[in-house]
C-alpha positions as a Markdown table, in Angstrom:
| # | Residue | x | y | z |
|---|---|---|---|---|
| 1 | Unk | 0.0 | 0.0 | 0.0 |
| 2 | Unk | 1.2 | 3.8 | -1.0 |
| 3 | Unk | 2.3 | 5.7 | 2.4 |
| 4 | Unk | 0.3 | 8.7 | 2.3 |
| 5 | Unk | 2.8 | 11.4 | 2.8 |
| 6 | Unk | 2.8 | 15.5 | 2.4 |
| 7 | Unk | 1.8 | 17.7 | -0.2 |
| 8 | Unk | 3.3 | 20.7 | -0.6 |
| 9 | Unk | 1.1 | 23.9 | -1.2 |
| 10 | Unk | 2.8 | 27.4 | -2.2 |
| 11 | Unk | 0.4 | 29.8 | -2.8 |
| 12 | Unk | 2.5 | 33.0 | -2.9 |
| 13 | Unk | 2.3 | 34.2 | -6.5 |
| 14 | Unk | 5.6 | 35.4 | -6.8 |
| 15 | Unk | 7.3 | 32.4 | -5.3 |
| 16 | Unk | 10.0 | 31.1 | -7.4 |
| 17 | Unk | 11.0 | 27.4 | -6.2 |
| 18 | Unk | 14.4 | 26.0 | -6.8 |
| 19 | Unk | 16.6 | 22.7 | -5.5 |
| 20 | Unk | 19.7 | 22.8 | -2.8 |
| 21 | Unk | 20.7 | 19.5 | -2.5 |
| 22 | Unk | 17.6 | 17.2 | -1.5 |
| 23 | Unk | 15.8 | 20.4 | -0.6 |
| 24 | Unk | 12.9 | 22.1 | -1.8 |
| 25 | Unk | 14.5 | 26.0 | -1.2 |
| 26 | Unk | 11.7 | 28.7 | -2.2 |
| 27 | Unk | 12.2 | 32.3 | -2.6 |
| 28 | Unk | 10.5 | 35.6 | -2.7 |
| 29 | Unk | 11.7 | 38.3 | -3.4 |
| 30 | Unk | 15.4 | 37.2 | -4.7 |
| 31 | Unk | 15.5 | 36.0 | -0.3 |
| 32 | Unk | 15.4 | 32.4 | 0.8 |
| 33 | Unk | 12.0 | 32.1 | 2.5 |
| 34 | Unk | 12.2 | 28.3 | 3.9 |
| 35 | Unk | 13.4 | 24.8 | 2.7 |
| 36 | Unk | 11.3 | 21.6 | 2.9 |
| 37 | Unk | 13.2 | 18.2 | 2.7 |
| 38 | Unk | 12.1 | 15.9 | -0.3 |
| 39 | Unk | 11.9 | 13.1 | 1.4 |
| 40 | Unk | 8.6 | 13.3 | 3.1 |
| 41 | Unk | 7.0 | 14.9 | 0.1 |
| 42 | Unk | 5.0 | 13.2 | -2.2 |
| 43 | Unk | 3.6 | 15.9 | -4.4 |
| 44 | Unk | 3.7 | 19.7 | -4.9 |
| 45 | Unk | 1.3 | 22.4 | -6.1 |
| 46 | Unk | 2.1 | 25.7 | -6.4 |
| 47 | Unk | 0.2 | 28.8 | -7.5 |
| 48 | Unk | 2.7 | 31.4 | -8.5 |
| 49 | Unk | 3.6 | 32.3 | -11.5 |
| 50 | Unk | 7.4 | 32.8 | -10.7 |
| 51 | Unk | 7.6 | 29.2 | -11.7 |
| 52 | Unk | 10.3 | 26.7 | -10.7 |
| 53 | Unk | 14.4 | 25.9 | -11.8 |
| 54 | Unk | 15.2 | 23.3 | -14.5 |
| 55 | Unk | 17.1 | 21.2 | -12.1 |
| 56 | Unk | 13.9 | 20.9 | -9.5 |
| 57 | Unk | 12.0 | 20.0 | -12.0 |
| 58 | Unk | 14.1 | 17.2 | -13.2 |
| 59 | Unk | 14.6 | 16.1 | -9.2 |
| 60 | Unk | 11.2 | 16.0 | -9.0 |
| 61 | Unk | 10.5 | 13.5 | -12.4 |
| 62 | Unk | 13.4 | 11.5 | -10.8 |
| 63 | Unk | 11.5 | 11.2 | -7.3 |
| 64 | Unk | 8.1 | 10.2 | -8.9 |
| 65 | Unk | 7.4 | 13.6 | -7.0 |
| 66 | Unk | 3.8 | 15.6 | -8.8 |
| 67 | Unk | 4.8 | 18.9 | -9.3 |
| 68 | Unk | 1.9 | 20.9 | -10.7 |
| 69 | Unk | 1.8 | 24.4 | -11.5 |
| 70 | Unk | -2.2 | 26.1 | -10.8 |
| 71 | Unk | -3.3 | 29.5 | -11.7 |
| 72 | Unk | -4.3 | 31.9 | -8.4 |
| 73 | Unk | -7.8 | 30.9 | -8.7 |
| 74 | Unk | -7.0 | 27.2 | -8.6 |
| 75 | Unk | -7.1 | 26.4 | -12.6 |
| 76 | Unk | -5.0 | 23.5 | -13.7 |
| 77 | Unk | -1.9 | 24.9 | -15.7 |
| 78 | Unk | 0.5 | 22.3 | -16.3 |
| 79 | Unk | 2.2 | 18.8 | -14.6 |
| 80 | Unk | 5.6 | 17.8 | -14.4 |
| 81 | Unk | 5.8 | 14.1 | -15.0 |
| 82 | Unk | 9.1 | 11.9 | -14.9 |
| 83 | Unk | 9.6 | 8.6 | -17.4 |
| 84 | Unk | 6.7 | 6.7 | -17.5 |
| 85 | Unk | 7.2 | 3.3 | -15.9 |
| 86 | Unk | 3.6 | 1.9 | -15.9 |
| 87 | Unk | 3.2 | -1.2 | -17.5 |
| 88 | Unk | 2.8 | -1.3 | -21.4 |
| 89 | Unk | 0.3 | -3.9 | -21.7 |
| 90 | Unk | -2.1 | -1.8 | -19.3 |
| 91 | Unk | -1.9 | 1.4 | -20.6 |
| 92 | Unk | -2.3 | -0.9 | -24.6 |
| 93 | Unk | -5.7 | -2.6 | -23.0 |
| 94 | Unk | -6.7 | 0.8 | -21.4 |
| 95 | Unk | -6.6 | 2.6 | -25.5 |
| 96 | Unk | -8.6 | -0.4 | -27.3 |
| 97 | Unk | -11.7 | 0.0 | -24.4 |
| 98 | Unk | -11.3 | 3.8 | -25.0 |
| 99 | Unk | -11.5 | 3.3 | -28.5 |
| 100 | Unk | -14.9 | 1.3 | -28.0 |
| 101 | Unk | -17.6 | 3.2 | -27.6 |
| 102 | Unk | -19.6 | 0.1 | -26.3 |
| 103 | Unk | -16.5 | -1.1 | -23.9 |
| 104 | Unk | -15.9 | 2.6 | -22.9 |
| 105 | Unk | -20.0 | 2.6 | -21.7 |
| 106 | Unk | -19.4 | -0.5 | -19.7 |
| 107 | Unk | -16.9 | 1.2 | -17.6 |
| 108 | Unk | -18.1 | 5.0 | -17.6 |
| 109 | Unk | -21.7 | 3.4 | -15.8 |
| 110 | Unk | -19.5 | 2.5 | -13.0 |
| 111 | Unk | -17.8 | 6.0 | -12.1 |
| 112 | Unk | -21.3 | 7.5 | -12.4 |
| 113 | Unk | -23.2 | 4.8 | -10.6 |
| 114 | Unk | -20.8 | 5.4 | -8.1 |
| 115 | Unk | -21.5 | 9.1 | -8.4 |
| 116 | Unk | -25.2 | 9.4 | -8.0 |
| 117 | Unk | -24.8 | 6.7 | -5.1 |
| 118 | Unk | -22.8 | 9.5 | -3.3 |
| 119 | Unk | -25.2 | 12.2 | -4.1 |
| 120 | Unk | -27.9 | 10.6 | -2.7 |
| 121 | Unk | -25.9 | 9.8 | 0.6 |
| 122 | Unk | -24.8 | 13.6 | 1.3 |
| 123 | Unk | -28.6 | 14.0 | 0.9 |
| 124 | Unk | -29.5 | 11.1 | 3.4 |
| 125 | Unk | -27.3 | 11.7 | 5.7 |
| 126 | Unk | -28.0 | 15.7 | 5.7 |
| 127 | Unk | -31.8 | 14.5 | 6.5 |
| 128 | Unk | -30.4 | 11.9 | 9.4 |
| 129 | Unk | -28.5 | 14.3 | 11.1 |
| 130 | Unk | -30.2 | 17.7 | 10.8 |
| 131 | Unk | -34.2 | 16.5 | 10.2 |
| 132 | Unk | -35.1 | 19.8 | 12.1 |
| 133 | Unk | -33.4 | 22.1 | 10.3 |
| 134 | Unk | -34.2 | 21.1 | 6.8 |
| 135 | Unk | -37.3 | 20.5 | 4.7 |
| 136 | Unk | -37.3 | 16.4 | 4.6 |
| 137 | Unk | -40.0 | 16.3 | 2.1 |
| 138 | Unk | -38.1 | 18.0 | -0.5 |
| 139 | Unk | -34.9 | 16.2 | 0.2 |
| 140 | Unk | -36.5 | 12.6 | 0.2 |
| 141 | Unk | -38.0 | 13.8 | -3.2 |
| 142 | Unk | -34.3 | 14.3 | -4.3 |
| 143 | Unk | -33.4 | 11.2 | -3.2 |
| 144 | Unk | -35.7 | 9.1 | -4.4 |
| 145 | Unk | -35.2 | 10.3 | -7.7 |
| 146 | Unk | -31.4 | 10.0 | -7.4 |
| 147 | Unk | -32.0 | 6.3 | -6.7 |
| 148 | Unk | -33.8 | 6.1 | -9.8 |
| 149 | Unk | -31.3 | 7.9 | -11.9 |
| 150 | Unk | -29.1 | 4.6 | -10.8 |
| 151 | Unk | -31.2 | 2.4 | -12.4 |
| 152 | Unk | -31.9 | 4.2 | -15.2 |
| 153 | Unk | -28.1 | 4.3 | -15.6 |
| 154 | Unk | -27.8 | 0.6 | -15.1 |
| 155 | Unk | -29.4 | 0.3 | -18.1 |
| 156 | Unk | -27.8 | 2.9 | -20.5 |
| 157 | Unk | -26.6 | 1.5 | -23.8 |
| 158 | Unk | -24.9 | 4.0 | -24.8 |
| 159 | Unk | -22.4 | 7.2 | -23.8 |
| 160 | Unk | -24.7 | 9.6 | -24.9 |
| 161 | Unk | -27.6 | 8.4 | -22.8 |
| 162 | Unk | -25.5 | 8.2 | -20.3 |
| 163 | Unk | -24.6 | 11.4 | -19.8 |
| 164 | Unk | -28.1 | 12.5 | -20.2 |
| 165 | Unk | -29.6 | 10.6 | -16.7 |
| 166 | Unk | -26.0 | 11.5 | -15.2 |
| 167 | Unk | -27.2 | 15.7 | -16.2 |
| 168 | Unk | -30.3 | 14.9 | -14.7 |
| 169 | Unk | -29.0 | 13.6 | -11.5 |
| 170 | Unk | -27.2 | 16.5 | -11.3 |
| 171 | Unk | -29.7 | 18.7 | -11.4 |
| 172 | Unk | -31.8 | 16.9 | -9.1 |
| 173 | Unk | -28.6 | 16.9 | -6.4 |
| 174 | Unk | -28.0 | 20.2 | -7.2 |
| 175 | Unk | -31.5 | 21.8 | -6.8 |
| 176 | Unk | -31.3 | 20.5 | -2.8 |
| 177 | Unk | -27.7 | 22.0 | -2.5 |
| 178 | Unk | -28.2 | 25.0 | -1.2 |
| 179 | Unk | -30.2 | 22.8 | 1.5 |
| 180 | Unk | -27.1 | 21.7 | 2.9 |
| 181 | Unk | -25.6 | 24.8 | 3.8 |
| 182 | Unk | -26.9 | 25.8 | 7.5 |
| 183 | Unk | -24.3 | 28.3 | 7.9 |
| 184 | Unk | -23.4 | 31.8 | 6.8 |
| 185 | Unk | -27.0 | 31.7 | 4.2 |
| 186 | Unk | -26.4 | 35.3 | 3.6 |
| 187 | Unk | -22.8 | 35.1 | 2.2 |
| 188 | Unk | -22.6 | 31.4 | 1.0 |
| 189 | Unk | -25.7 | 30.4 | -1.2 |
| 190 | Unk | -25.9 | 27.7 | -3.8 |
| 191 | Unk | -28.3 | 28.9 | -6.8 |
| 192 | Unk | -26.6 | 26.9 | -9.4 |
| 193 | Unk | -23.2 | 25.2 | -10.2 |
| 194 | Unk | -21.1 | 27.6 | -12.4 |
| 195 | Unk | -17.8 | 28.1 | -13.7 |
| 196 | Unk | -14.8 | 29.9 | -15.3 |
| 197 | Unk | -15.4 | 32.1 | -13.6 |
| 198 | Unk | -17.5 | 31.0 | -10.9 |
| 199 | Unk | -19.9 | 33.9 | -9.4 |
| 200 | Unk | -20.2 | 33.4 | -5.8 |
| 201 | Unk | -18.3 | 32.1 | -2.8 |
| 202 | Unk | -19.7 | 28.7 | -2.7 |
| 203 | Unk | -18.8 | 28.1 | -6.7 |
| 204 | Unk | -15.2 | 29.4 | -5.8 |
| 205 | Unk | -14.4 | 26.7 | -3.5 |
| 206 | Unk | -16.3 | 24.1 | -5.3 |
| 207 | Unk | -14.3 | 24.9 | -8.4 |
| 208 | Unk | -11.2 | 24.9 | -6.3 |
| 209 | Unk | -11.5 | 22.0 | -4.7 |
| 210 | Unk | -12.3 | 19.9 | -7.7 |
| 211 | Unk | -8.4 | 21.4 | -9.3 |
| 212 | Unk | -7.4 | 19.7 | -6.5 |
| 213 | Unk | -9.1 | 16.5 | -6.6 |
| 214 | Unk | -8.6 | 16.4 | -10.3 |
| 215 | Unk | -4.9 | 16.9 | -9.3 |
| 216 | Unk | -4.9 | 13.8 | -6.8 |
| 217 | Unk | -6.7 | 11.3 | -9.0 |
| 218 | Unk | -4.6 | 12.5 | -12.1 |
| 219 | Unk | -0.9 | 11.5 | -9.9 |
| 220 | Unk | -3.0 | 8.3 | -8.6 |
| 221 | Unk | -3.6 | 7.0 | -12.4 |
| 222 | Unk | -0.1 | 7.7 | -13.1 |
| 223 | Unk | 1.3 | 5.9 | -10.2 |
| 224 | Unk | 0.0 | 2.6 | -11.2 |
| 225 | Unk | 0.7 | 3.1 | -14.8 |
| 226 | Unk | -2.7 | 4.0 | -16.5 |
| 227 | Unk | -3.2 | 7.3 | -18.6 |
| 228 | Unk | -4.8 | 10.1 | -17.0 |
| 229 | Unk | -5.6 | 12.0 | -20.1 |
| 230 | Unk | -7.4 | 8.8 | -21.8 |
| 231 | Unk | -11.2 | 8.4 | -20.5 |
| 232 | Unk | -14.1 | 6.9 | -21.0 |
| 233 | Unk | -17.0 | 9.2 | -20.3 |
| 234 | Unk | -14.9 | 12.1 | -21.0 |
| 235 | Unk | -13.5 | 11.2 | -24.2 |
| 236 | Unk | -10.2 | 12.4 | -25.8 |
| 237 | Unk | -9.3 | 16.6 | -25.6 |
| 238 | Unk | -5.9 | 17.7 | -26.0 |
| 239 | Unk | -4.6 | 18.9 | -22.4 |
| 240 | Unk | -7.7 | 17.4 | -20.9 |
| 241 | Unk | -7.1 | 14.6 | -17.8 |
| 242 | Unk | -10.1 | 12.7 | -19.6 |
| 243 | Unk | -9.8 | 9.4 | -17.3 |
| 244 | Unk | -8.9 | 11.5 | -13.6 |
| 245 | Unk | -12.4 | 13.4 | -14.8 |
| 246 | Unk | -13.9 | 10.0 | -15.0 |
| 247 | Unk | -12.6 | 8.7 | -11.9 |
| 248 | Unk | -13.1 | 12.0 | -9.6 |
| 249 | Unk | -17.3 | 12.0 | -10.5 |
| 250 | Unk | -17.7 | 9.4 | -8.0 |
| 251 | Unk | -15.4 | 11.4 | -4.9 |
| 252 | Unk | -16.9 | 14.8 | -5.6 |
| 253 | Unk | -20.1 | 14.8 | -3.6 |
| 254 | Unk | -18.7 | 12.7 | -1.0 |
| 255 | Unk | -15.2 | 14.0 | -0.4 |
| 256 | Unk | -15.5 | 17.2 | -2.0 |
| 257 | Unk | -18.9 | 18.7 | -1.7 |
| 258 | Unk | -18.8 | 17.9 | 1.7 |
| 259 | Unk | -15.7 | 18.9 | 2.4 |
| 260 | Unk | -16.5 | 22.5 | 1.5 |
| 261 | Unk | -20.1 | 22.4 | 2.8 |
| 262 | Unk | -18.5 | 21.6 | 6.0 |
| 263 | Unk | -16.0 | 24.3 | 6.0 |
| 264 | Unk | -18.5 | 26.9 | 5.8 |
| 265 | Unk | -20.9 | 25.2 | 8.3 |
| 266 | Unk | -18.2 | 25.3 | 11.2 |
| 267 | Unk | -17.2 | 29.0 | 10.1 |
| 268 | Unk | -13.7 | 27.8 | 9.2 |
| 269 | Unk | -14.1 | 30.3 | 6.7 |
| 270 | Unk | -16.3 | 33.3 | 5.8 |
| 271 | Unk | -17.3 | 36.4 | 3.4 |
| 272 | Unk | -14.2 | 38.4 | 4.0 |
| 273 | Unk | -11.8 | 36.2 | 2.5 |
| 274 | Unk | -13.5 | 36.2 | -0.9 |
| 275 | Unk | -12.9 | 39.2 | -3.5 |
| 276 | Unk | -15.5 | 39.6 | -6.6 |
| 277 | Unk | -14.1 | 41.1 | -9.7 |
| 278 | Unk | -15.6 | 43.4 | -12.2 |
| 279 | Unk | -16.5 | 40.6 | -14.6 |
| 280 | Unk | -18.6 | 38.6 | -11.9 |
| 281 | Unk | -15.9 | 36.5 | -11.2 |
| 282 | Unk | -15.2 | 35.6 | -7.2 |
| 283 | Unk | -11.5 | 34.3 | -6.3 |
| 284 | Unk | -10.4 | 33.7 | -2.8 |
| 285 | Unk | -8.0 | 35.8 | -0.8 |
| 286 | Unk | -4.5 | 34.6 | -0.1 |
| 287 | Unk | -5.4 | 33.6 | 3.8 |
| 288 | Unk | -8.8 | 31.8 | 3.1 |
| 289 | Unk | -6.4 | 29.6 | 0.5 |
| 290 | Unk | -4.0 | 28.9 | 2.8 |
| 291 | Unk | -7.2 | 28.0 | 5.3 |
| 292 | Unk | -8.7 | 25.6 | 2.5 |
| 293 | Unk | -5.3 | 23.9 | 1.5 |
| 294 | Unk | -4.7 | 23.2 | 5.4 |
| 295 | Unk | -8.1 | 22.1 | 6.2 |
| 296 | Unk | -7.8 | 19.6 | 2.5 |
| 297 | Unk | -4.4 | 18.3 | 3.9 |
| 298 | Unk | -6.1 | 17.3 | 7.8 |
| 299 | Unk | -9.0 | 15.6 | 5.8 |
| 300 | Unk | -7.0 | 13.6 | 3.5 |
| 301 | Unk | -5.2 | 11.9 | 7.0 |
| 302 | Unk | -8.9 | 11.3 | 8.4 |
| 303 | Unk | -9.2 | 7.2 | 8.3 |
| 304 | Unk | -12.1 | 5.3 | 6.6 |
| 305 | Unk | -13.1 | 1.6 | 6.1 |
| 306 | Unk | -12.8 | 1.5 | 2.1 |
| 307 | Unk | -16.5 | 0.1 | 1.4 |
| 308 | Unk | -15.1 | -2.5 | -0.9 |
| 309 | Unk | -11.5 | -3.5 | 0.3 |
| 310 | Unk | -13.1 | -3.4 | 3.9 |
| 311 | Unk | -9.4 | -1.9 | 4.6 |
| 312 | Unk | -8.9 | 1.1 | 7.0 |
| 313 | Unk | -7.3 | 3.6 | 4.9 |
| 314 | Unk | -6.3 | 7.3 | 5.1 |
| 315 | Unk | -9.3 | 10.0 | 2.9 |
| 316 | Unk | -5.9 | 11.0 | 0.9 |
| 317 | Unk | -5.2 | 7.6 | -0.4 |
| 318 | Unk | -8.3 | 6.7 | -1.6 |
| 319 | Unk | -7.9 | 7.8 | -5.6 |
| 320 | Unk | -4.9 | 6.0 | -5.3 |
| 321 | Unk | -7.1 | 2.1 | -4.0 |
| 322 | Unk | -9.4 | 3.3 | -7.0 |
| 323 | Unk | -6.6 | 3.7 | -9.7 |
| 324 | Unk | -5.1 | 0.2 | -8.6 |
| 325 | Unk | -8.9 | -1.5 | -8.6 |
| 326 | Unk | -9.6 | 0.4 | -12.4 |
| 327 | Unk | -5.9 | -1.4 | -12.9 |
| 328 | Unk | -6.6 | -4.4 | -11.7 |
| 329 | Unk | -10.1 | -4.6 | -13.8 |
| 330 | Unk | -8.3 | -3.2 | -16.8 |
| 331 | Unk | -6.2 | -6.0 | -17.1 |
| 332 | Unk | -8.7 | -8.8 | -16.2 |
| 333 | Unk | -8.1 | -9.5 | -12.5 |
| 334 | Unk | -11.4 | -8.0 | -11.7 |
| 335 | Unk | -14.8 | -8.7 | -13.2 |
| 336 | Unk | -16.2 | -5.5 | -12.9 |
| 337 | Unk | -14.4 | -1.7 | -11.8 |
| 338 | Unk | -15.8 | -1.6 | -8.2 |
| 339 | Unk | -16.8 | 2.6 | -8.0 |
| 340 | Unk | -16.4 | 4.0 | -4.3 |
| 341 | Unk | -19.7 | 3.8 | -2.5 |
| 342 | Unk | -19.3 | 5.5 | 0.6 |
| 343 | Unk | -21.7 | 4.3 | 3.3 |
């Protein structure tokens, strides 16, 4: 099993980071700031545009070590990624089912069974714990038409259809959202999901989150030698992490929704740190980032009983069990890709 170690976040934009050694040194202003070791790192992110030296780069490659490069607002820009060493034959097998439409549909019902399955367990589990507070009716209503969306998906023949009962899902989860959030109504609302840019506080750390997520499952694929930017439901775009899209649909509700739902719920974070621009567009202040990414780094070491493994396992590790069980399917070990059901 992986050892879940540290990721490194470096959110000052003009933060150039450079190598001394088997040290991570970082700079600002031409002045050494700090130096991390590398060898309790397993992956860094940072959000300047200062960039990084040649030679850290290269370390990093050599160290199987994600360094990935993010816009201010959270926007993926680039990955640095060492030889490949995953196994021929996998990534081979992994192409010809992507090639298939029919093969590709088998695999993409999974990830979004998996999805809605989530969806409607935020919901449930919203109506177990907080009956009082929230209007049960209407979030049974939601769920009961999630857990029809599943079956409706069982039976999709096709990509296309697919994706149609996964938007409708969506909207059903969606339309309760704002249900969820018991905190801070006045400054974190939920009218609709939106995007570059998103337009409110709530959108903002959604979208952030989900760079991050995308980020994890992305390095996770590529540790166990499949092809991020091959998918299945999300098929082929140049640039595009196709298959760490697939495989995040099933985590967002469940580690990321909530995630964020409960950060503004305990008042971890609130109004002040969030800036809107002339254009509509909301970003986060430097301190409510650094209050996210420490508050994402304490989740991913909360431990969990994998629903399939039946393994205690840390939050942070789990798109790494789901790349090896996609592996494992993809080369025939497995009957079926088992999607992360969280109960």
């Amino acid at each position: 099993m992986r050892k879940l170690l540290n990721t490194l976040y470096v959110t000052s934009p003009d933060a150039y980071l450079s190598l001394d050694g088997e040290n991570i040194v970082i700079f600002k202003d031409e002045k050494e700031v700090t130096r991390i070791p590398f060898h309790n790192l397993e992956g860094i992110v940072t959000f300047g545009y200062t960039g990084a030296s040649p030679a850290l780069m290269g370390a990093c490659a050599k160290r199987n070590i994600a360094l990935t490069f993010m816009t201010q607002r959270g926007s993926f820009l680039a990955r640095v990624v060492g030889e490949v060493r995953g196994n021929v034959t996998l990534r081979k097998t992994q192409y010809r089912i992507s090639d298939s439409l029919e093969e590709s549909n088998k695999i993409a019902k999974n990830f979004i069974i998996g999805k809605i399955f989530n969806e409607r367990w935020v919901i449930e589990r919203a109506v177990r714990d907080y009956a009082i507070r929230l209007d049960t009716d209407k979030l049974k209503k939601a769920s009961k038409s999630l857990a029809n969306s599943i079956k409706l998906v069982e039976q999709s023949e096709s990509l296309d259809k697919l994706r149609g009962f996964e938007g409708e899902a969506a909207s059903q989860y969606f339309s309760v959202f704002d249900d969820l959030i018991l905190q801070q109504k006045e400054n974190f609302y939920f009218h609709s999901r939106n995007k570059r840019p998103p337009l409110d506080n709530v959108n903002a750390m959604l979208s952030f989150i989900y760079s991050l997520l995308a980020n994890d499952v992305a390095a996770a694929l590529e540790t166990v030698g499949l092809d991020p930017y091959v998918g299945f439901l999300h098929r082929d775009r140049p640039g595009r992490v196709s298959l760490a899209l697939d495989m995040m649909e099933e985590l967002r509700s469940v580690y990321a929704d909530r995630f964020v739902i409960s950060l503004i719920n305990k008042r971890e974070i609130n109004e002040k740190g969030f800036i809107k621009k002339e254009n509509g567009a909301v970003i986060m202040d430097d301190d409510t980032r650094k209050i996210i990414l420490k508050a994402w780094q304490d989740k991913k070491q909360g431990v969990i009983t994998h629903p399939f493994l039946q393994e205690k396992l840390e939050w942070g590790l789990v798109p790494y069990v789901q790349a090896m069980l996609l592996a494992r399917f993809i080369r025939g070990d497995l009957d079926g890709y088992p999607p992360f059901m969280w109960k």
